mmCIF file of C-alpha atoms in Angstrom:
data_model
loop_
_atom_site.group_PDB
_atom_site.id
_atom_site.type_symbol
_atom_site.label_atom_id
_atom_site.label_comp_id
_atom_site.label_asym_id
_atom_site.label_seq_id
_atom_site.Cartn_x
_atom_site.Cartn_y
_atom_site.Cartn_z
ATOM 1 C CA UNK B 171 5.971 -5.846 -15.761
ATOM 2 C CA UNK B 172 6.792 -4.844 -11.970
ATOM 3 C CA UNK B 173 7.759 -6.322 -9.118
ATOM 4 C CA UNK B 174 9.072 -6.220 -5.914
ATOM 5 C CA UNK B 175 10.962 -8.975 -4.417
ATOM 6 C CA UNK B 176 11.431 -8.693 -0.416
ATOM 7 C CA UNK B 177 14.618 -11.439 0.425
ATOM 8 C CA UNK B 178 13.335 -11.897 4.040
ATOM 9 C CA UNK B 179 9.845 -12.301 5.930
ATOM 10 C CA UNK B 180 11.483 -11.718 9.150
ATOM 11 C CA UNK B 181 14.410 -9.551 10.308
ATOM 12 C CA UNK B 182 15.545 -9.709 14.321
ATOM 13 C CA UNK B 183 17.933 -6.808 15.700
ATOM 14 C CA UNK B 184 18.751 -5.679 18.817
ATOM 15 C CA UNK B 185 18.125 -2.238 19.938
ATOM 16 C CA UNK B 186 20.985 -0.157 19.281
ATOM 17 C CA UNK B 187 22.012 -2.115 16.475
ATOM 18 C CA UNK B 188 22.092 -1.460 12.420
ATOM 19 C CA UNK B 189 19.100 -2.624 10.673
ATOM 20 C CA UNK B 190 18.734 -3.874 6.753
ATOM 21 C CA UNK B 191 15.909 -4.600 4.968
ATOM 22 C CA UNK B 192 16.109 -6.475 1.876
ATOM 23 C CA UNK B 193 14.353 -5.713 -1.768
ATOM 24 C CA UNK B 194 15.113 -6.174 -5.041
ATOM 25 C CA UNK B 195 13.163 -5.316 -8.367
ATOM 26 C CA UNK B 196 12.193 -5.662 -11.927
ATOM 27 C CA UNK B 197 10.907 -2.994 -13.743
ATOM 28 C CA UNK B 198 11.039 -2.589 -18.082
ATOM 29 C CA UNK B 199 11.257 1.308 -17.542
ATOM 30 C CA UNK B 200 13.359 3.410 -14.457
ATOM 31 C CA UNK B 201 11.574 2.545 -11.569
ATOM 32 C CA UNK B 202 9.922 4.884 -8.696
ATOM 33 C CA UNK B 203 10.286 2.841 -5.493
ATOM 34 C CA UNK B 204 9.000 3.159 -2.458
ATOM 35 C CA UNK B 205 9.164 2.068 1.359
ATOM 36 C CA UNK B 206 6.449 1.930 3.703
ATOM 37 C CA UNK B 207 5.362 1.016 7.204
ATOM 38 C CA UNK B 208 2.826 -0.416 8.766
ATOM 39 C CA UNK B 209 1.994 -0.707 12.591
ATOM 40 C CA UNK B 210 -0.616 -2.393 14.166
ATOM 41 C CA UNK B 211 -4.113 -1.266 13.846
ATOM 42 C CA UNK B 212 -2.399 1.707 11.244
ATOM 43 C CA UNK B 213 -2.296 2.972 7.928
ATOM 44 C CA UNK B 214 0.651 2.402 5.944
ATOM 45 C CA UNK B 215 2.901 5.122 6.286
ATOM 46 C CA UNK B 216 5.514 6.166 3.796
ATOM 47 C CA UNK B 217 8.955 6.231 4.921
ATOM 48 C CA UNK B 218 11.258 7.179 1.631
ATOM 49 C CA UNK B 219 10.699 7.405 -2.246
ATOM 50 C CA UNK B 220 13.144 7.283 -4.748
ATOM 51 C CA UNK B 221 12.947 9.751 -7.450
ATOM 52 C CA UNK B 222 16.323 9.431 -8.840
ATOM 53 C CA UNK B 223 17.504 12.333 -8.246
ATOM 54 C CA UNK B 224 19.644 11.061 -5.911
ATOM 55 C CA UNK B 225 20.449 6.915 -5.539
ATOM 56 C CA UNK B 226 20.927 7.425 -1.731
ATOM 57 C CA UNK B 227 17.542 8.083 -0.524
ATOM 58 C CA UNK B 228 16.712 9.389 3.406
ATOM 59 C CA UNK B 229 13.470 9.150 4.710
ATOM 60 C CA UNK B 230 11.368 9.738 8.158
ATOM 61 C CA UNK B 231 12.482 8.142 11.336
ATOM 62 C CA UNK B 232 16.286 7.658 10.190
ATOM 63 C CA UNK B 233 16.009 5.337 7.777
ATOM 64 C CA UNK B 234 18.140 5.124 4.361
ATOM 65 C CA UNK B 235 17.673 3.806 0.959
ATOM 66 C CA UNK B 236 19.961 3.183 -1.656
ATOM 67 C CA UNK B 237 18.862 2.738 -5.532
ATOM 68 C CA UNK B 238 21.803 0.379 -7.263
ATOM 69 C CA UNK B 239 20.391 -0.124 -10.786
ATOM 70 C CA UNK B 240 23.388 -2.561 -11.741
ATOM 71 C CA UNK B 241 22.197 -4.994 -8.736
ATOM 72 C CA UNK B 242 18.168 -3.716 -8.924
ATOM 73 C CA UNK B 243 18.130 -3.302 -5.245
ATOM 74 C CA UNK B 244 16.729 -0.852 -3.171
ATOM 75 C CA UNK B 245 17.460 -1.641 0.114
ATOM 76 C CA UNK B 246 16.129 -0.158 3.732
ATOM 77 C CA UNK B 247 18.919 0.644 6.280
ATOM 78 C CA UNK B 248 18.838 2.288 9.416
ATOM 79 C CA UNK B 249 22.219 2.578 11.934
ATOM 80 C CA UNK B 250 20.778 2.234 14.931
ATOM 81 C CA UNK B 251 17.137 0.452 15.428
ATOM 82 C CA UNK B 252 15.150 1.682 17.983
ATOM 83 C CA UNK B 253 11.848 -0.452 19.955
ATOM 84 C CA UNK B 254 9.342 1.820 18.136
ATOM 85 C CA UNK B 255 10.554 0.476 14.028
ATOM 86 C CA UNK B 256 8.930 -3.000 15.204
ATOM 87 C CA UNK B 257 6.348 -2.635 12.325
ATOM 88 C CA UNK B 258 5.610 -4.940 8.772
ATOM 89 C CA UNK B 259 7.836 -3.050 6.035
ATOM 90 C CA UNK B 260 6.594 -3.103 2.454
ATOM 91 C CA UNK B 261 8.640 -2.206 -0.408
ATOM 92 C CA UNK B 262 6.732 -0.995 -3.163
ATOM 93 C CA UNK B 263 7.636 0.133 -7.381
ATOM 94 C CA UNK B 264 5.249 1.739 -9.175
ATOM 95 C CA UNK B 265 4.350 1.711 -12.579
ATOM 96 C CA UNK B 266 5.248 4.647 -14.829
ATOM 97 C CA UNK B 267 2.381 6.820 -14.059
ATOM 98 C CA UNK B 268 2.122 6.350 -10.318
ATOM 99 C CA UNK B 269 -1.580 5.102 -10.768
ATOM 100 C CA UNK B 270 -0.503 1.099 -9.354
ATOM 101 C CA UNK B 271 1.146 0.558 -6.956
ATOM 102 C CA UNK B 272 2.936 -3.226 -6.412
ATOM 103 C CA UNK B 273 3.797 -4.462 -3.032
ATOM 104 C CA UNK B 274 6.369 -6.930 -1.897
ATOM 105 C CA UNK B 275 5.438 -9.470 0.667
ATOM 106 C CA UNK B 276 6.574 -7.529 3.460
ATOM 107 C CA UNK B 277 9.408 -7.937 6.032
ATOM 108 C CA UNK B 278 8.534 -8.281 10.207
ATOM 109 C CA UNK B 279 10.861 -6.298 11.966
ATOM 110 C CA UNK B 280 11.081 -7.242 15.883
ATOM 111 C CA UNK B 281 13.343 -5.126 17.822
ATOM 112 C CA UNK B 282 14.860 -6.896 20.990
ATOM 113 C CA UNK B 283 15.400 -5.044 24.031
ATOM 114 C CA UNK Y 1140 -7.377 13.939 11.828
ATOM 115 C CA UNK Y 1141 -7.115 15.413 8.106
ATOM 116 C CA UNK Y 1142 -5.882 11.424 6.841
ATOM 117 C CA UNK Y 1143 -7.822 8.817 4.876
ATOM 118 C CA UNK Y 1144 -10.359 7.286 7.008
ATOM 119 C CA UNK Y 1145 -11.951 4.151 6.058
ATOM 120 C CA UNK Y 1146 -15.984 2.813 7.886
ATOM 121 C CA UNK Y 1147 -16.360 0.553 9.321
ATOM 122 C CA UNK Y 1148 -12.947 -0.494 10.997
ATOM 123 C CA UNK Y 1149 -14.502 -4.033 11.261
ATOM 124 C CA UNK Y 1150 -17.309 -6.526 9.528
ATOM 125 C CA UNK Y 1151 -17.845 -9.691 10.297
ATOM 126 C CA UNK Y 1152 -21.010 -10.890 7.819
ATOM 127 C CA UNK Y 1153 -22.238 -14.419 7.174
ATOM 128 C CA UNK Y 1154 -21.232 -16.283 3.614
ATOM 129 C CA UNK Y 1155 -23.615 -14.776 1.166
ATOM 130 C CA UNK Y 1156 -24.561 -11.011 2.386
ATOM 131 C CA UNK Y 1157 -23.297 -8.099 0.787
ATOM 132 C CA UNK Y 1158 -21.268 -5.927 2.456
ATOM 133 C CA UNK Y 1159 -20.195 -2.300 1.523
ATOM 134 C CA UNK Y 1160 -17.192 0.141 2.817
ATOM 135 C CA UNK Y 1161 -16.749 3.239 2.174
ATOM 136 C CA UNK Y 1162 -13.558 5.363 2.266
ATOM 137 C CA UNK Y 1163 -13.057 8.671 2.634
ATOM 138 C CA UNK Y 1164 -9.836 10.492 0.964
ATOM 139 C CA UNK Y 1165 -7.924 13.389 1.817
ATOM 140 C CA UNK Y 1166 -10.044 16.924 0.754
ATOM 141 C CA UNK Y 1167 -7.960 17.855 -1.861
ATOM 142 C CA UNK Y 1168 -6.902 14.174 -3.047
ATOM 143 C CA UNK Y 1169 -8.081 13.753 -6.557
ATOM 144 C CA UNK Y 1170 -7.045 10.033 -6.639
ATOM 145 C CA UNK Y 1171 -8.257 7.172 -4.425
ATOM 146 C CA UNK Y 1172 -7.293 3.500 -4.888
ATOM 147 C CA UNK Y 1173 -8.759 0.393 -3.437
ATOM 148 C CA UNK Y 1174 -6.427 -2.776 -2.174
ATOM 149 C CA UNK Y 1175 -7.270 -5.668 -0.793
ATOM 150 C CA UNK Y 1176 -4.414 -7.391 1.760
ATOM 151 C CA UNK Y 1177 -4.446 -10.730 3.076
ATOM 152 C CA UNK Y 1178 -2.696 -12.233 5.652
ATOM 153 C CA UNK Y 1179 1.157 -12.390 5.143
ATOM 154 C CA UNK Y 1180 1.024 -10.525 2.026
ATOM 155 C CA UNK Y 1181 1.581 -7.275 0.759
ATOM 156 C CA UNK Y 1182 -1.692 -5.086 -0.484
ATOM 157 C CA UNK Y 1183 -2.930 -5.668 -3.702
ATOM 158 C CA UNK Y 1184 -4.109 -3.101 -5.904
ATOM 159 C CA UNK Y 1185 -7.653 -3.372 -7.066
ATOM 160 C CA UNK Y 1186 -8.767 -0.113 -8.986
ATOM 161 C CA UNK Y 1187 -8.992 3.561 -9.005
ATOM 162 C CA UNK Y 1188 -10.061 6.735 -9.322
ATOM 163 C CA UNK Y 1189 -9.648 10.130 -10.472
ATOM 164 C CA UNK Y 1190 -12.148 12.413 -9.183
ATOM 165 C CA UNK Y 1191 -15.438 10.384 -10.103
ATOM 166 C CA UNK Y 1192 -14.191 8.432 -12.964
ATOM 167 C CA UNK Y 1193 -12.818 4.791 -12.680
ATOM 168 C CA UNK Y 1194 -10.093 5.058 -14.522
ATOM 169 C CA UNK Y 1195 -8.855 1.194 -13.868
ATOM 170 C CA UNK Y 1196 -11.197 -1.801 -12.972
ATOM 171 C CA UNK Y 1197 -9.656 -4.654 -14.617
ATOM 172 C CA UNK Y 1198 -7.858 -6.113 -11.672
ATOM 173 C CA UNK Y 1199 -10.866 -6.202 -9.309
ATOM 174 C CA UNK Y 1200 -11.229 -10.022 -7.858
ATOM 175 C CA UNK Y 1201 -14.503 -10.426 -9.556
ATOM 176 C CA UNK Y 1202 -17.728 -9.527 -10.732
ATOM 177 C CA UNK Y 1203 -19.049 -9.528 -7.049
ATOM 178 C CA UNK Y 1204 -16.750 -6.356 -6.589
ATOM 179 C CA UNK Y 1205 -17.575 -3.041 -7.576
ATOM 180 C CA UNK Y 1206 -16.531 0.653 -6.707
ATOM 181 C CA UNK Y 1207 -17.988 3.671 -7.026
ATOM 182 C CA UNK Y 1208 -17.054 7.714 -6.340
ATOM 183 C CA UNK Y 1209 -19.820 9.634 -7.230
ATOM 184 C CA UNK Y 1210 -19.019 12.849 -6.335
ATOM 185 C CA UNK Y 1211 -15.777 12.241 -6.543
ATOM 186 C CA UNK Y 1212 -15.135 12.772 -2.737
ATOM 187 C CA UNK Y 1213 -15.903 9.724 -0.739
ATOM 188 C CA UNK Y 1214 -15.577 5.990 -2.144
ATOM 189 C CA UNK Y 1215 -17.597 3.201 -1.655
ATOM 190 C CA UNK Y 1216 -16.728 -0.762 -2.123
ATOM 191 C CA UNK Y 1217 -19.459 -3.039 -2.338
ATOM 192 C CA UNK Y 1218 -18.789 -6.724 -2.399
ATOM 193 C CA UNK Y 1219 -21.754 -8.917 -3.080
ATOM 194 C CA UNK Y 1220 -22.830 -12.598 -2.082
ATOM 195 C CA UNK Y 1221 -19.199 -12.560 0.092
ATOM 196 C CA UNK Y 1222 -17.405 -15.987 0.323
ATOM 197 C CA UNK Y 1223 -15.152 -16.924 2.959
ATOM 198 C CA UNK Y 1224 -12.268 -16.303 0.497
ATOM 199 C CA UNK Y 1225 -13.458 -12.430 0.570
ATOM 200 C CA UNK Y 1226 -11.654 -12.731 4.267
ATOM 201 C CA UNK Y 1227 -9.235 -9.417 3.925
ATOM 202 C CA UNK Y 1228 -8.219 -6.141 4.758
ATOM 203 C CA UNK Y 1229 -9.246 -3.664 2.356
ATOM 204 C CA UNK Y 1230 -7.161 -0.464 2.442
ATOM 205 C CA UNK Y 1231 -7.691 3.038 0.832
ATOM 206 C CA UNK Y 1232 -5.408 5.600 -0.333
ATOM 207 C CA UNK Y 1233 -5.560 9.026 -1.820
ATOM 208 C CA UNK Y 1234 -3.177 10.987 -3.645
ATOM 209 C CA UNK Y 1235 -2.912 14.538 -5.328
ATOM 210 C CA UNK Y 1236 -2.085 13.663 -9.000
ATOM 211 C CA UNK Y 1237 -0.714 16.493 -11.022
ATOM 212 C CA UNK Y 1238 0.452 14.404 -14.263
ATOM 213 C CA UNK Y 1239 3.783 14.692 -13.122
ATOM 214 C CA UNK Y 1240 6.144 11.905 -12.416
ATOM 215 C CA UNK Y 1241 5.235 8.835 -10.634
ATOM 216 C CA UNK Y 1242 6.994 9.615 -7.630
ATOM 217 C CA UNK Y 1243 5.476 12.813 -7.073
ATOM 218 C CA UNK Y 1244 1.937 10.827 -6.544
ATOM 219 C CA UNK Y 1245 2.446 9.520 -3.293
ATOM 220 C CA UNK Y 1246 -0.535 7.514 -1.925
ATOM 221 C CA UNK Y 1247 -1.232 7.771 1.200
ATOM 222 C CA UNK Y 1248 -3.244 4.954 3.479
ATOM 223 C CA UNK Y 1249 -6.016 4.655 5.719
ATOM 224 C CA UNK Y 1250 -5.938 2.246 8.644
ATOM 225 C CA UNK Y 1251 -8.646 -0.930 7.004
ATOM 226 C CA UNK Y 1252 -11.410 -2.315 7.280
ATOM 227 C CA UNK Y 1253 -10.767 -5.887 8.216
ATOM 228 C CA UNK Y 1254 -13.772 -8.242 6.821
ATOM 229 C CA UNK Y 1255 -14.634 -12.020 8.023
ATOM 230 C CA UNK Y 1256 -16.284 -13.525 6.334
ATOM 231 C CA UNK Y 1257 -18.205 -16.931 8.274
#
């Protein structure tokens, strides 16, 4: 079975300063994972997918991912946050075929000024 | 806008009424899921289709739900005799599926419909 496990419901930074989001999974098989966003009043966007053709992973926006199988981790990074990544992150692993998708819990980013 | 757009962006509906939403995918999408997300949770995934056929129903809520694509464009989810439980937002994605690998079919979401139910 799959899952995604994100570590924490709410992440604080201040502008300017490196952000991490948390996630680790399970998956019987190689997982696809994914990260998306969500705004307010918006569709879930996608920001990175791993595909393993590479375990560091760069999406939209200037965010990073990095796969470590040994650890099951695929955590969201970004150097510098910015007022405009205040948004719900979801980390997401899919299921061989691509056809279900399982969502973590989310993580609340809040950018300080 | 060329996205996923889902009608309405809002219901509220008394306890008991049926209430229906329909979805429509990206043109050339040949997928389109259903979720339902509830507050402080991530979406969960409820069924799907490929062009008109339902290829997965076994994780909607209940009997009251059903889905339907019948032209295998637009998507409708009907919920019947809602309960205040039903309270969610139900999102929509579409995806281009080619039988390739999983992360080549990348869903991609609409903005809701947000349902209370009183």
């Amino acid at each position: 079975a799959q899952s995604v496990t994100q570590l924490d419901s709410h992440v604080s930074v201040s502008e300017g300063t490196p952000v991490l989001l948390r996630c680790n999974y399970s998956s019987s098989y190689s997982p696809s994972l994914f990260w998306y966003v969500q705004h307010p009043n918006k569709g879930l966007q996608l920001l990175l997918k791993y595909t393993s053709a590479a375990t560091l992973v760069k999406g939209i926006n200037g965010f990073e991912a990095e796969f470590k199988k040994s650890e099951t981790s695929f955590h969201l990074t970004k150097p510098s946050a910015h007022m405009s990544d205040a948004a719900e992150y979801f980390c997401v692993v899919s299921e061989l075929t691509g056809n279900q998708f399982y969502f973590g819990t989310g993580t609340s980013l809040t950018v300080i000024p | 806008d060329t996205g996923v757009s889902q009608d309405p962006r809002h219901k509220i509906t008394k306890r008991g009424q049926n209430v229906t939403f329909r979805c429509d995918p990206i043109s050339e999408h040949n997928r389109l899921y259903w979720y339902r997300q509830t507050l402080g949770q991530g979406p969960e995934f409820l069924t799907y289709f490929q062009n008109e056929a339902q290829l997965e129903k076994s994780r909607l809520l209940s009997d009251r739900f059903s889905a339907e694509r019948p032209k295998g464009s637009f998507s409708t989810l009907e919920i019947q005799r809602t309960e205040q439980g039903d309270s969610a937002m139900y999102l929509c994605a579409s995806s281009l599926y080619s039988g390739g690998w999983a992360g080549e079919n990348i869903q991609y979401f609409g903005a809701g419909t947000r349902l209370s139910v009183l």
